[in-house]
Amino acid sequence: MGKRILCVSFVEDSFDFIEIDRQTGGFFAQPKMSGRPNEEALDRACRKADEIYVNAAMATAQYEWEQFPKVAKRYQSSLIMQDAREKLGGTGAIQVQFKLLGDAPAGAQMRVAYVAVPEEDLTPIWNTFQKHMKKVKFISPLPVALARAVAEIDKPQENFIVVWVGESSSVLTISSADGVVKMARTVPVGLRQGSMPEDPFEGKMLSDELGKEVFMTSTFFKQEFREAVPGTIYFLGNQNLQPILTENPMPGAPADAHYGLALPVGGLDEGRINENIAQLACLFLKDEFSLLPPEALAGRESDILFRIAVGVLVIAIAGSLFWAFQVVGKTQAMLTAHQAKIDALQKSRVAVVALEKQVNMLKPFEGWKQFYEGTFKNRPAWNMVFSELSMLIPENVILEDFRWPAGGRQVGADTCSIKGKIKAENWALGLDMIRQFGERIQSSPIFEVVNLQYSPENIEKAEKVYDFTINLKIKSRGTGHEA
């Protein structure tokens, strides 16, 4: 059964969305309204959706890869929350989501990647979807969605850079090969959607500004992680990025550059997929780093417990019913089988009576069938005879006579004859024409050639003329069903 997914992106203080139908054959995009949708359009789309996936730029989000002492699972959240508060500063509430990456080289420590966001920056998103929060499955940062999409689609083997370019701002992300964000920044560099910039200097300026921001991010990455700058970069969000950056190469850009992702979404061409990648990337989100409101998470845990309790109750009732059915099951099965045989016998009787009636109704027609087949099939089909003969006579054959034996009534009882002339440039060609004409008549389903006679006229004339006579049998038309 299909499912409607609403993919929403909150960037540059406005929402943009695209509706996706998930079917057994894959993902299929619905037509998208032009321009930025208003709150009313977003609300209508939320009501129609079965699931809602949301990402947002979240410029204030803190992305960290840290090492923590190994502690019991119930203490992990508190330990990571304390570290996040120290790095973000302030006293306001924050949301933290983390992923365990395994043991650290130091031994008694664990490696953790986490995302921390002030709740005051998440409140506008939570309020927008408050009425539909039961349908909201993910709320994640845009860098997380983009990194997941690249990791799932292209499956790079090493760290990679993603540069998503919006109309007034861009998001720079450095991620691990499996799509976990290591570093992300939002910078005030953008490019209008649609046509190429009219001013060539605009493309040069975009390339220089992006190059500067990528260089700064890469430098900070080397200092923070003590790793080499990734050799692969993805430019996403605008289909004009490739021609602009090809004409104006970005300073210091990695050699392996990509300008789009081959997302398996029907109904969108490559350019439209690139323009809507911020929304489509939601399709690759997972539960990790999902920043849902605490009350929604608590409600879902209650729903899970309630469903478990209902499931146990249903199993108990089903067991009781099964035991009760076992007691009377055999008796009921025997009664059902006996009644089924009685019903089948009654149906057979009704069918026999109906067939007898049909036989009695069709008996008068038996004599008509015999009369029709005994007369019609033995009478020449004159319309077919002359029609077929007209199609078989070529232009170089002149038909002079067609004779049917006097008193002849039955087809095949006697022969008919046709007489005519054939003109040719020489005797050999004339003979070939006569043979070909005879073969055409013989191949007809109506005629059967009995014999063919021919003789030349005046031998001295330049134009060669043959007289011919062909005796034919006219084949039967068969029964009334074949006619």
PDB file of N, CA, C and O in Angstrom, residues 398-470:
ATOM      1  N   ILE A 398      -5.450 -10.704 -71.155  1.00  0.00           N
ATOM      2  CA  ILE A 398      -6.791 -10.281 -71.592  1.00  0.00           C
ATOM      3  C   ILE A 398      -7.691 -11.516 -71.522  1.00  0.00           C
ATOM      4  O   ILE A 398      -7.439 -12.536 -72.180  1.00  0.00           O
ATOM      5  N   LEU A 399      -8.754 -11.436 -70.677  1.00  0.00           N
ATOM      6  CA  LEU A 399      -9.691 -12.540 -70.523  1.00  0.00           C
ATOM      7  C   LEU A 399     -10.832 -12.358 -71.526  1.00  0.00           C
ATOM      8  O   LEU A 399     -11.511 -11.324 -71.538  1.00  0.00           O
ATOM      9  N   GLU A 400     -11.055 -13.378 -72.398  1.00  0.00           N
ATOM     10  CA  GLU A 400     -12.069 -13.274 -73.457  1.00  0.00           C
ATOM     11  C   GLU A 400     -13.315 -14.109 -73.173  1.00  0.00           C
ATOM     12  O   GLU A 400     -14.398 -13.792 -73.669  1.00  0.00           O
ATOM     13  N   ASP A 401     -13.213 -15.169 -72.382  1.00  0.00           N
ATOM     14  CA  ASP A 401     -14.365 -16.045 -72.246  1.00  0.00           C
ATOM     15  C   ASP A 401     -14.278 -16.780 -70.910  1.00  0.00           C
ATOM     16  O   ASP A 401     -13.183 -17.150 -70.456  1.00  0.00           O
ATOM     17  N   PHE A 402     -15.437 -16.962 -70.242  1.00  0.00           N
ATOM     18  CA  PHE A 402     -15.552 -17.773 -69.031  1.00  0.00           C
ATOM     19  C   PHE A 402     -16.771 -18.665 -69.221  1.00  0.00           C
ATOM     20  O   PHE A 402     -17.881 -18.169 -69.453  1.00  0.00           O
ATOM     21  N   ARG A 403     -16.586 -19.970 -69.149  1.00  0.00           N
ATOM     22  CA  ARG A 403     -17.692 -20.906 -69.427  1.00  0.00           C
ATOM     23  C   ARG A 403     -17.866 -21.879 -68.253  1.00  0.00           C
ATOM     24  O   ARG A 403     -16.898 -22.422 -67.733  1.00  0.00           O
ATOM     25  N   TRP A 404     -19.124 -22.080 -67.925  1.00  0.00           N
ATOM     26  CA  TRP A 404     -19.522 -23.091 -66.939  1.00  0.00           C
ATOM     27  C   TRP A 404     -20.327 -24.147 -67.685  1.00  0.00           C
ATOM     28  O   TRP A 404     -21.170 -23.801 -68.516  1.00  0.00           O
ATOM     29  N   PRO A 405     -20.110 -25.441 -67.472  1.00  0.00           N
ATOM     30  CA  PRO A 405     -20.793 -26.472 -68.268  1.00  0.00           C
ATOM     31  C   PRO A 405     -22.306 -26.384 -68.132  1.00  0.00           C
ATOM     32  O   PRO A 405     -22.822 -26.119 -67.040  1.00  0.00           O
ATOM     33  N   ALA A 406     -22.978 -26.567 -69.213  1.00  0.00           N
ATOM     34  CA  ALA A 406     -24.437 -26.486 -69.213  1.00  0.00           C
ATOM     35  C   ALA A 406     -25.017 -27.505 -68.247  1.00  0.00           C
ATOM     36  O   ALA A 406     -24.621 -28.675 -68.247  1.00  0.00           O
ATOM     37  N   GLY A 407     -25.955 -27.039 -67.403  1.00  0.00           N
ATOM     38  CA  GLY A 407     -26.606 -27.933 -66.440  1.00  0.00           C
ATOM     39  C   GLY A 407     -25.752 -28.231 -65.228  1.00  0.00           C
ATOM     40  O   GLY A 407     -26.175 -28.949 -64.334  1.00  0.00           O
ATOM     41  N   GLY A 408     -24.497 -27.706 -65.156  1.00  0.00           N
ATOM     42  CA  GLY A 408     -23.634 -27.969 -64.012  1.00  0.00           C
ATOM     43  C   GLY A 408     -24.142 -27.261 -62.769  1.00  0.00           C
ATOM     44  O   GLY A 408     -24.398 -26.077 -62.793  1.00  0.00           O
ATOM     45  N   ARG A 409     -24.291 -27.996 -61.645  1.00  0.00           N
ATOM     46  CA  ARG A 409     -24.832 -27.406 -60.447  1.00  0.00           C
ATOM     47  C   ARG A 409     -23.856 -27.511 -59.265  1.00  0.00           C
ATOM     48  O   ARG A 409     -23.778 -26.619 -58.456  1.00  0.00           O
ATOM     49  N   GLN A 410     -23.175 -28.620 -59.191  1.00  0.00           N
ATOM     50  CA  GLN A 410     -22.362 -28.846 -58.012  1.00  0.00           C
ATOM     51  C   GLN A 410     -20.902 -28.469 -58.265  1.00  0.00           C
ATOM     52  O   GLN A 410     -20.344 -28.798 -59.305  1.00  0.00           O
ATOM     53  N   VAL A 411     -20.355 -27.824 -57.296  1.00  0.00           N
ATOM     54  CA  VAL A 411     -18.959 -27.427 -57.392  1.00  0.00           C
ATOM     55  C   VAL A 411     -18.080 -28.660 -57.380  1.00  0.00           C
ATOM     56  O   VAL A 411     -18.255 -29.566 -56.563  1.00  0.00           O
ATOM     57  N   GLY A 412     -17.116 -28.721 -58.304  1.00  0.00           N
ATOM     58  CA  GLY A 412     -16.195 -29.848 -58.365  1.00  0.00           C
ATOM     59  C   GLY A 412     -16.713 -31.006 -59.183  1.00  0.00           C
ATOM     60  O   GLY A 412     -15.980 -31.925 -59.509  1.00  0.00           O
ATOM     61  N   ALA A 413     -18.042 -30.971 -59.550  1.00  0.00           N
ATOM     62  CA  ALA A 413     -18.580 -32.064 -60.364  1.00  0.00           C
ATOM     63  C   ALA A 413     -18.105 -31.960 -61.800  1.00  0.00           C
ATOM     64  O   ALA A 413     -17.991 -32.957 -62.506  1.00  0.00           O
ATOM     65  N   ASP A 414     -17.791 -30.770 -62.259  1.00  0.00           N
ATOM     66  CA  ASP A 414     -17.315 -30.567 -63.620  1.00  0.00           C
ATOM     67  C   ASP A 414     -16.378 -29.373 -63.604  1.00  0.00           C
ATOM     68  O   ASP A 414     -16.188 -28.727 -62.577  1.00  0.00           O
ATOM     69  N   THR A 415     -15.810 -29.092 -64.735  1.00  0.00           N
ATOM     70  CA  THR A 415     -14.849 -27.995 -64.788  1.00  0.00           C
ATOM     71  C   THR A 415     -15.415 -26.832 -65.571  1.00  0.00           C
ATOM     72  O   THR A 415     -16.259 -27.001 -66.457  1.00  0.00           O
ATOM     73  N   CYS A 416     -14.949 -25.652 -65.204  1.00  0.00           N
ATOM     74  CA  CYS A 416     -15.223 -24.457 -65.998  1.00  0.00           C
ATOM     75  C   CYS A 416     -13.954 -24.120 -66.776  1.00  0.00           C
ATOM     76  O   CYS A 416     -12.880 -24.659 -66.500  1.00  0.00           O
ATOM     77  N   SER A 417     -14.065 -23.228 -67.718  1.00  0.00           N
ATOM     78  CA  SER A 417     -12.888 -22.869 -68.511  1.00  0.00           C
ATOM     79  C   SER A 417     -12.842 -21.370 -68.723  1.00  0.00           C
ATOM     80  O   SER A 417     -13.885 -20.703 -68.790  1.00  0.00           O
ATOM     81  N   ILE A 418     -11.623 -20.835 -68.792  1.00  0.00           N
ATOM     82  CA  ILE A 418     -11.416 -19.431 -69.126  1.00  0.00           C
ATOM     83  C   ILE A 418     -10.472 -19.378 -70.314  1.00  0.00           C
ATOM     84  O   ILE A 418      -9.554 -20.185 -70.439  1.00  0.00           O
ATOM     85  N   LYS A 419     -10.758 -18.457 -71.237  1.00  0.00           N
ATOM     86  CA  LYS A 419      -9.932 -18.289 -72.426  1.00  0.00           C
ATOM     87  C   LYS A 419      -9.461 -16.842 -72.488  1.00  0.00           C
ATOM     88  O   LYS A 419     -10.168 -15.931 -72.056  1.00  0.00           O
ATOM     89  N   GLY A 420      -8.284 -16.640 -73.081  1.00  0.00           N
ATOM     90  CA  GLY A 420      -7.766 -15.292 -73.196  1.00  0.00           C
ATOM     91  C   GLY A 420      -6.486 -15.235 -73.975  1.00  0.00           C
ATOM     92  O   GLY A 420      -6.047 -16.217 -74.578  1.00  0.00           O
ATOM     93  N   LYS A 421      -5.862 -14.049 -73.934  1.00  0.00           N
ATOM     94  CA  LYS A 421      -4.615 -13.823 -74.650  1.00  0.00           C
ATOM     95  C   LYS A 421      -3.592 -13.211 -73.716  1.00  0.00           C
ATOM     96  O   LYS A 421      -3.932 -12.491 -72.777  1.00  0.00           O
ATOM     97  N   ILE A 422      -2.292 -13.469 -74.058  1.00  0.00           N
ATOM     98  CA  ILE A 422      -1.166 -12.852 -73.358  1.00  0.00           C
ATOM     99  C   ILE A 422      -0.228 -12.277 -74.403  1.00  0.00           C
ATOM    100  O   ILE A 422       0.131 -12.961 -75.366  1.00  0.00           O
ATOM    101  N   LYS A 423       0.137 -11.007 -74.212  1.00  0.00           N
ATOM    102  CA  LYS A 423       1.073 -10.359 -75.131  1.00  0.00           C
ATOM    103  C   LYS A 423       2.425 -10.232 -74.447  1.00  0.00           C
ATOM    104  O   LYS A 423       2.509  -9.926 -73.258  1.00  0.00           O
ATOM    105  N   ALA A 424       3.492 -10.437 -75.257  1.00  0.00           N
ATOM    106  CA  ALA A 424       4.838 -10.341 -74.691  1.00  0.00           C
ATOM    107  C   ALA A 424       5.798  -9.885 -75.782  1.00  0.00           C
ATOM    108  O   ALA A 424       5.483  -9.918 -76.964  1.00  0.00           O
ATOM    109  N   GLU A 425       7.002  -9.485 -75.350  1.00  0.00           N
ATOM    110  CA  GLU A 425       8.007  -8.993 -76.298  1.00  0.00           C
ATOM    111  C   GLU A 425       8.661 -10.144 -77.064  1.00  0.00           C
ATOM    112  O   GLU A 425       9.112  -9.980 -78.187  1.00  0.00           O
ATOM    113  N   ASN A 426       8.732 -11.324 -76.449  1.00  0.00           N
ATOM    114  CA  ASN A 426       9.326 -12.471 -77.130  1.00  0.00           C
ATOM    115  C   ASN A 426       8.648 -13.735 -76.627  1.00  0.00           C
ATOM    116  O   ASN A 426       7.885 -13.722 -75.647  1.00  0.00           O
ATOM    117  N   TRP A 427       8.941 -14.869 -77.324  1.00  0.00           N
ATOM    118  CA  TRP A 427       8.243 -16.105 -76.994  1.00  0.00           C
ATOM    119  C   TRP A 427       8.589 -16.611 -75.588  1.00  0.00           C
ATOM    120  O   TRP A 427       7.705 -17.088 -74.875  1.00  0.00           O
ATOM    121  N   ALA A 428       9.850 -16.523 -75.225  1.00  0.00           N
ATOM    122  CA  ALA A 428      10.256 -17.031 -73.902  1.00  0.00           C
ATOM    123  C   ALA A 428       9.547 -16.283 -72.783  1.00  0.00           C
ATOM    124  O   ALA A 428       9.052 -16.874 -71.808  1.00  0.00           O
ATOM    125  N   LEU A 429       9.495 -14.945 -72.937  1.00  0.00           N
ATOM    126  CA  LEU A 429       8.817 -14.137 -71.915  1.00  0.00           C
ATOM    127  C   LEU A 429       7.335 -14.473 -71.881  1.00  0.00           C
ATOM    128  O   LEU A 429       6.699 -14.520 -70.817  1.00  0.00           O
ATOM    129  N   GLY A 430       6.734 -14.722 -73.045  1.00  0.00           N
ATOM    130  CA  GLY A 430       5.324 -15.083 -73.081  1.00  0.00           C
ATOM    131  C   GLY A 430       5.052 -16.380 -72.351  1.00  0.00           C
ATOM    132  O   GLY A 430       4.055 -16.521 -71.625  1.00  0.00           O
ATOM    133  N   LEU A 431       5.947 -17.382 -72.538  1.00  0.00           N
ATOM    134  CA  LEU A 431       5.774 -18.649 -71.833  1.00  0.00           C
ATOM    135  C   LEU A 431       5.854 -18.474 -70.311  1.00  0.00           C
ATOM    136  O   LEU A 431       5.089 -19.069 -69.553  1.00  0.00           O
ATOM    137  N   ASP A 432       6.818 -17.662 -69.865  1.00  0.00           N
ATOM    138  CA  ASP A 432       6.943 -17.393 -68.423  1.00  0.00           C
ATOM    139  C   ASP A 432       5.682 -16.747 -67.885  1.00  0.00           C
ATOM    140  O   ASP A 432       5.215 -17.045 -66.767  1.00  0.00           O
ATOM    141  N   MET A 433       5.097 -15.799 -68.664  1.00  0.00           N
ATOM    142  CA  MET A 433       3.884 -15.114 -68.212  1.00  0.00           C
ATOM    143  C   MET A 433       2.729 -16.097 -68.055  1.00  0.00           C
ATOM    144  O   MET A 433       1.943 -16.029 -67.098  1.00  0.00           O
ATOM    145  N   ILE A 434       2.601 -17.033 -69.034  1.00  0.00           N
ATOM    146  CA  ILE A 434       1.516 -18.015 -68.958  1.00  0.00           C
ATOM    147  C   ILE A 434       1.696 -18.908 -67.722  1.00  0.00           C
ATOM    148  O   ILE A 434       0.749 -19.189 -66.982  1.00  0.00           O
ATOM    149  N   ARG A 435       2.936 -19.368 -67.478  1.00  0.00           N
ATOM    150  CA  ARG A 435       3.190 -20.224 -66.311  1.00  0.00           C
ATOM    151  C   ARG A 435       2.896 -19.469 -65.002  1.00  0.00           C
ATOM    152  O   ARG A 435       2.299 -20.008 -64.066  1.00  0.00           O
ATOM    153  N   GLN A 436       3.352 -18.209 -64.909  1.00  0.00           N
ATOM    154  CA  GLN A 436       3.125 -17.424 -63.687  1.00  0.00           C
ATOM    155  C   GLN A 436       1.639 -17.212 -63.434  1.00  0.00           C
ATOM    156  O   GLN A 436       1.149 -17.283 -62.296  1.00  0.00           O
ATOM    157  N   PHE A 437       0.871 -16.958 -64.534  1.00  0.00           N
ATOM    158  CA  PHE A 437      -0.560 -16.758 -64.386  1.00  0.00           C
ATOM    159  C   PHE A 437      -1.215 -18.050 -63.887  1.00  0.00           C
ATOM    160  O   PHE A 437      -2.087 -18.040 -63.010  1.00  0.00           O
ATOM    161  N   GLY A 438      -0.803 -19.189 -64.441  1.00  0.00           N
ATOM    162  CA  GLY A 438      -1.335 -20.464 -63.981  1.00  0.00           C
ATOM    163  C   GLY A 438      -1.010 -20.721 -62.509  1.00  0.00           C
ATOM    164  O   GLY A 438      -1.843 -21.225 -61.746  1.00  0.00           O
ATOM    165  N   GLU A 439       0.204 -20.388 -62.093  1.00  0.00           N
ATOM    166  CA  GLU A 439       0.598 -20.588 -60.696  1.00  0.00           C
ATOM    167  C   GLU A 439      -0.225 -19.712 -59.756  1.00  0.00           C
ATOM    168  O   GLU A 439      -0.608 -20.120 -58.658  1.00  0.00           O
ATOM    169  N   ARG A 440      -0.507 -18.492 -60.156  1.00  0.00           N
ATOM    170  CA  ARG A 440      -1.314 -17.577 -59.308  1.00  0.00           C
ATOM    171  C   ARG A 440      -2.714 -18.142 -59.114  1.00  0.00           C
ATOM    172  O   ARG A 440      -3.279 -18.098 -58.023  1.00  0.00           O
ATOM    173  N   ILE A 441      -3.303 -18.672 -60.228  1.00  0.00           N
ATOM    174  CA  ILE A 441      -4.648 -19.231 -60.109  1.00  0.00           C
ATOM    175  C   ILE A 441      -4.618 -20.477 -59.213  1.00  0.00           C
ATOM    176  O   ILE A 441      -5.476 -20.677 -58.359  1.00  0.00           O
ATOM    177  N   GLN A 442      -3.578 -21.315 -59.371  1.00  0.00           N
ATOM    178  CA  GLN A 442      -3.487 -22.547 -58.585  1.00  0.00           C
ATOM    179  C   GLN A 442      -3.341 -22.234 -57.080  1.00  0.00           C
ATOM    180  O   GLN A 442      -3.837 -22.976 -56.236  1.00  0.00           O
ATOM    181  N   SER A 443      -2.667 -21.141 -56.756  1.00  0.00           N
ATOM    182  CA  SER A 443      -2.461 -20.782 -55.337  1.00  0.00           C
ATOM    183  C   SER A 443      -3.706 -20.198 -54.696  1.00  0.00           C
ATOM    184  O   SER A 443      -3.750 -19.994 -53.482  1.00  0.00           O
ATOM    185  N   SER A 444      -4.748 -19.906 -55.471  1.00  0.00           N
ATOM    186  CA  SER A 444      -5.977 -19.332 -54.930  1.00  0.00           C
ATOM    187  C   SER A 444      -6.726 -20.381 -54.116  1.00  0.00           C
ATOM    188  O   SER A 444      -6.752 -21.560 -54.473  1.00  0.00           O
ATOM    189  N   PRO A 445      -7.370 -19.994 -52.991  1.00  0.00           N
ATOM    190  CA  PRO A 445      -8.159 -20.944 -52.204  1.00  0.00           C
ATOM    191  C   PRO A 445      -9.461 -21.349 -52.890  1.00  0.00           C
ATOM    192  O   PRO A 445     -10.159 -22.243 -52.410  1.00  0.00           O
ATOM    193  N   ILE A 446      -9.834 -20.699 -54.029  1.00  0.00           N
ATOM    194  CA  ILE A 446     -11.113 -20.958 -54.691  1.00  0.00           C
ATOM    195  C   ILE A 446     -10.945 -21.888 -55.901  1.00  0.00           C
ATOM    196  O   ILE A 446     -11.785 -22.744 -56.179  1.00  0.00           O
ATOM    197  N   PHE A 447      -9.838 -21.733 -56.649  1.00  0.00           N
ATOM    198  CA  PHE A 447      -9.663 -22.456 -57.906  1.00  0.00           C
ATOM    199  C   PHE A 447      -8.661 -23.595 -57.770  1.00  0.00           C
ATOM    200  O   PHE A 447      -7.730 -23.528 -56.959  1.00  0.00           O
ATOM    201  N   GLU A 448      -8.849 -24.599 -58.603  1.00  0.00           N
ATOM    202  CA  GLU A 448      -7.886 -25.691 -58.752  1.00  0.00           C
ATOM    203  C   GLU A 448      -7.687 -25.908 -60.258  1.00  0.00           C
ATOM    204  O   GLU A 448      -8.643 -26.198 -60.996  1.00  0.00           O
ATOM    205  N   VAL A 449      -6.475 -25.752 -60.744  1.00  0.00           N
ATOM    206  CA  VAL A 449      -6.179 -25.859 -62.179  1.00  0.00           C
ATOM    207  C   VAL A 449      -6.197 -27.337 -62.587  1.00  0.00           C
ATOM    208  O   VAL A 449      -5.482 -28.171 -62.000  1.00  0.00           O
ATOM    209  N   VAL A 450      -7.024 -27.650 -63.603  1.00  0.00           N
ATOM    210  CA  VAL A 450      -7.071 -29.011 -64.144  1.00  0.00           C
ATOM    211  C   VAL A 450      -6.039 -29.167 -65.252  1.00  0.00           C
ATOM    212  O   VAL A 450      -5.214 -30.078 -65.243  1.00  0.00           O
ATOM    213  N   ASN A 451      -6.057 -28.275 -66.225  1.00  0.00           N
ATOM    214  CA  ASN A 451      -5.027 -28.261 -67.256  1.00  0.00           C
ATOM    215  C   ASN A 451      -4.957 -26.876 -67.876  1.00  0.00           C
ATOM    216  O   ASN A 451      -5.868 -26.057 -67.687  1.00  0.00           O
ATOM    217  N   LEU A 452      -3.874 -26.634 -68.583  1.00  0.00           N
ATOM    218  CA  LEU A 452      -3.637 -25.345 -69.215  1.00  0.00           C
ATOM    219  C   LEU A 452      -3.123 -25.614 -70.634  1.00  0.00           C
ATOM    220  O   LEU A 452      -2.167 -26.381 -70.818  1.00  0.00           O
ATOM    221  N   GLN A 453      -3.763 -24.979 -71.619  1.00  0.00           N
ATOM    222  CA  GLN A 453      -3.364 -25.117 -73.022  1.00  0.00           C
ATOM    223  C   GLN A 453      -3.071 -23.734 -73.583  1.00  0.00           C
ATOM    224  O   GLN A 453      -3.767 -22.772 -73.245  1.00  0.00           O
ATOM    225  N   TYR A 454      -2.060 -23.658 -74.436  1.00  0.00           N
ATOM    226  CA  TYR A 454      -1.732 -22.374 -75.036  1.00  0.00           C
ATOM    227  C   TYR A 454      -1.150 -22.625 -76.420  1.00  0.00           C
ATOM    228  O   TYR A 454      -0.604 -23.682 -76.725  1.00  0.00           O
ATOM    229  N   SER A 455      -1.276 -21.616 -77.271  1.00  0.00           N
ATOM    230  CA  SER A 455      -0.726 -21.715 -78.645  1.00  0.00           C
ATOM    231  C   SER A 455      -0.433 -20.314 -79.137  1.00  0.00           C
ATOM    232  O   SER A 455      -1.172 -19.369 -78.842  1.00  0.00           O
ATOM    233  N   PRO A 456       0.667 -20.145 -79.868  1.00  0.00           N
ATOM    234  CA  PRO A 456       0.998 -18.811 -80.387  1.00  0.00           C
ATOM    235  C   PRO A 456       0.136 -18.469 -81.605  1.00  0.00           C
ATOM    236  O   PRO A 456      -0.346 -19.336 -82.332  1.00  0.00           O
ATOM    237  N   GLU A 457      -0.049 -17.159 -81.806  1.00  0.00           N
ATOM    238  CA  GLU A 457      -0.757 -16.690 -83.011  1.00  0.00           C
ATOM    239  C   GLU A 457       0.248 -16.554 -84.147  1.00  0.00           C
ATOM    240  O   GLU A 457       1.131 -17.392 -84.323  1.00  0.00           O
ATOM    241  N   ASN A 458       0.160 -15.488 -84.900  1.00  0.00           N
ATOM    242  CA  ASN A 458       1.025 -15.249 -86.068  1.00  0.00           C
ATOM    243  C   ASN A 458       2.478 -15.155 -85.618  1.00  0.00           C
ATOM    244  O   ASN A 458       2.845 -14.244 -84.871  1.00  0.00           O
ATOM    245  N   ILE A 459       3.325 -16.085 -86.085  1.00  0.00           N
ATOM    246  CA  ILE A 459       4.723 -16.125 -85.643  1.00  0.00           C
ATOM    247  C   ILE A 459       5.530 -14.994 -86.249  1.00  0.00           C
ATOM    248  O   ILE A 459       6.518 -14.531 -85.699  1.00  0.00           O
ATOM    249  N   GLU A 460       5.107 -14.486 -87.435  1.00  0.00           N
ATOM    250  CA  GLU A 460       5.896 -13.467 -88.127  1.00  0.00           C
ATOM    251  C   GLU A 460       5.764 -12.091 -87.456  1.00  0.00           C
ATOM    252  O   GLU A 460       6.592 -11.208 -87.682  1.00  0.00           O
ATOM    253  N   LYS A 461       4.742 -11.859 -86.704  1.00  0.00           N
ATOM    254  CA  LYS A 461       4.561 -10.530 -86.102  1.00  0.00           C
ATOM    255  C   LYS A 461       5.643 -10.255 -85.064  1.00  0.00           C
ATOM    256  O   LYS A 461       6.090 -11.162 -84.378  1.00  0.00           O
ATOM    257  N   ALA A 462       5.970  -8.971 -84.953  1.00  0.00           N
ATOM    258  CA  ALA A 462       6.988  -8.580 -83.968  1.00  0.00           C
ATOM    259  C   ALA A 462       6.461  -8.760 -82.547  1.00  0.00           C
ATOM    260  O   ALA A 462       7.179  -9.177 -81.648  1.00  0.00           O
ATOM    261  N   GLU A 463       5.204  -8.415 -82.340  1.00  0.00           N
ATOM    262  CA  GLU A 463       4.601  -8.560 -81.020  1.00  0.00           C
ATOM    263  C   GLU A 463       4.093  -9.992 -80.880  1.00  0.00           C
ATOM    264  O   GLU A 463       3.292 -10.458 -81.706  1.00  0.00           O
ATOM    265  N   LYS A 464       4.511 -10.708 -79.850  1.00  0.00           N
ATOM    266  CA  LYS A 464       4.174 -12.114 -79.688  1.00  0.00           C
ATOM    267  C   LYS A 464       2.894 -12.236 -78.874  1.00  0.00           C
ATOM    268  O   LYS A 464       2.777 -11.649 -77.779  1.00  0.00           O
ATOM    269  N   VAL A 465       1.928 -13.000 -79.391  1.00  0.00           N
ATOM    270  CA  VAL A 465       0.637 -13.167 -78.736  1.00  0.00           C
ATOM    271  C   VAL A 465       0.369 -14.667 -78.577  1.00  0.00           C
ATOM    272  O   VAL A 465       0.527 -15.441 -79.525  1.00  0.00           O
ATOM    273  N   TYR A 466      -0.033 -15.071 -77.345  1.00  0.00           N
ATOM    274  CA  TYR A 466      -0.421 -16.441 -77.048  1.00  0.00           C
ATOM    275  C   TYR A 466      -1.906 -16.491 -76.764  1.00  0.00           C
ATOM    276  O   TYR A 466      -2.446 -15.674 -76.005  1.00  0.00           O
ATOM    277  N   ASP A 467      -2.580 -17.485 -77.373  1.00  0.00           N
ATOM    278  CA  ASP A 467      -3.933 -17.822 -76.941  1.00  0.00           C
ATOM    279  C   ASP A 467      -3.808 -18.928 -75.892  1.00  0.00           C
ATOM    280  O   ASP A 467      -2.992 -19.842 -76.013  1.00  0.00           O
ATOM    281  N   PHE A 468      -4.654 -18.825 -74.811  1.00  0.00           N
ATOM    282  CA  PHE A 468      -4.589 -19.862 -73.784  1.00  0.00           C
ATOM    283  C   PHE A 468      -5.991 -20.258 -73.359  1.00  0.00           C
ATOM    284  O   PHE A 468      -6.952 -19.485 -73.485  1.00  0.00           O
ATOM    285  N   THR A 469      -6.090 -21.473 -72.884  1.00  0.00           N
ATOM    286  CA  THR A 469      -7.331 -21.985 -72.291  1.00  0.00           C
ATOM    287  C   THR A 469      -6.940 -22.725 -71.011  1.00  0.00           C
ATOM    288  O   THR A 469      -6.054 -23.585 -71.024  1.00  0.00           O
ATOM    289  N   ILE A 470      -7.620 -22.370 -69.898  1.00  0.00           N
ATOM    290  CA  ILE A 470      -7.351 -23.005 -68.599  1.00  0.00           C
ATOM    291  C   ILE A 470      -8.650 -23.623 -68.106  1.00  0.00           C
ATOM    292  O   ILE A 470      -9.675 -22.938 -67.994  1.00  0.00           O
TER     293      ILE A 470
END
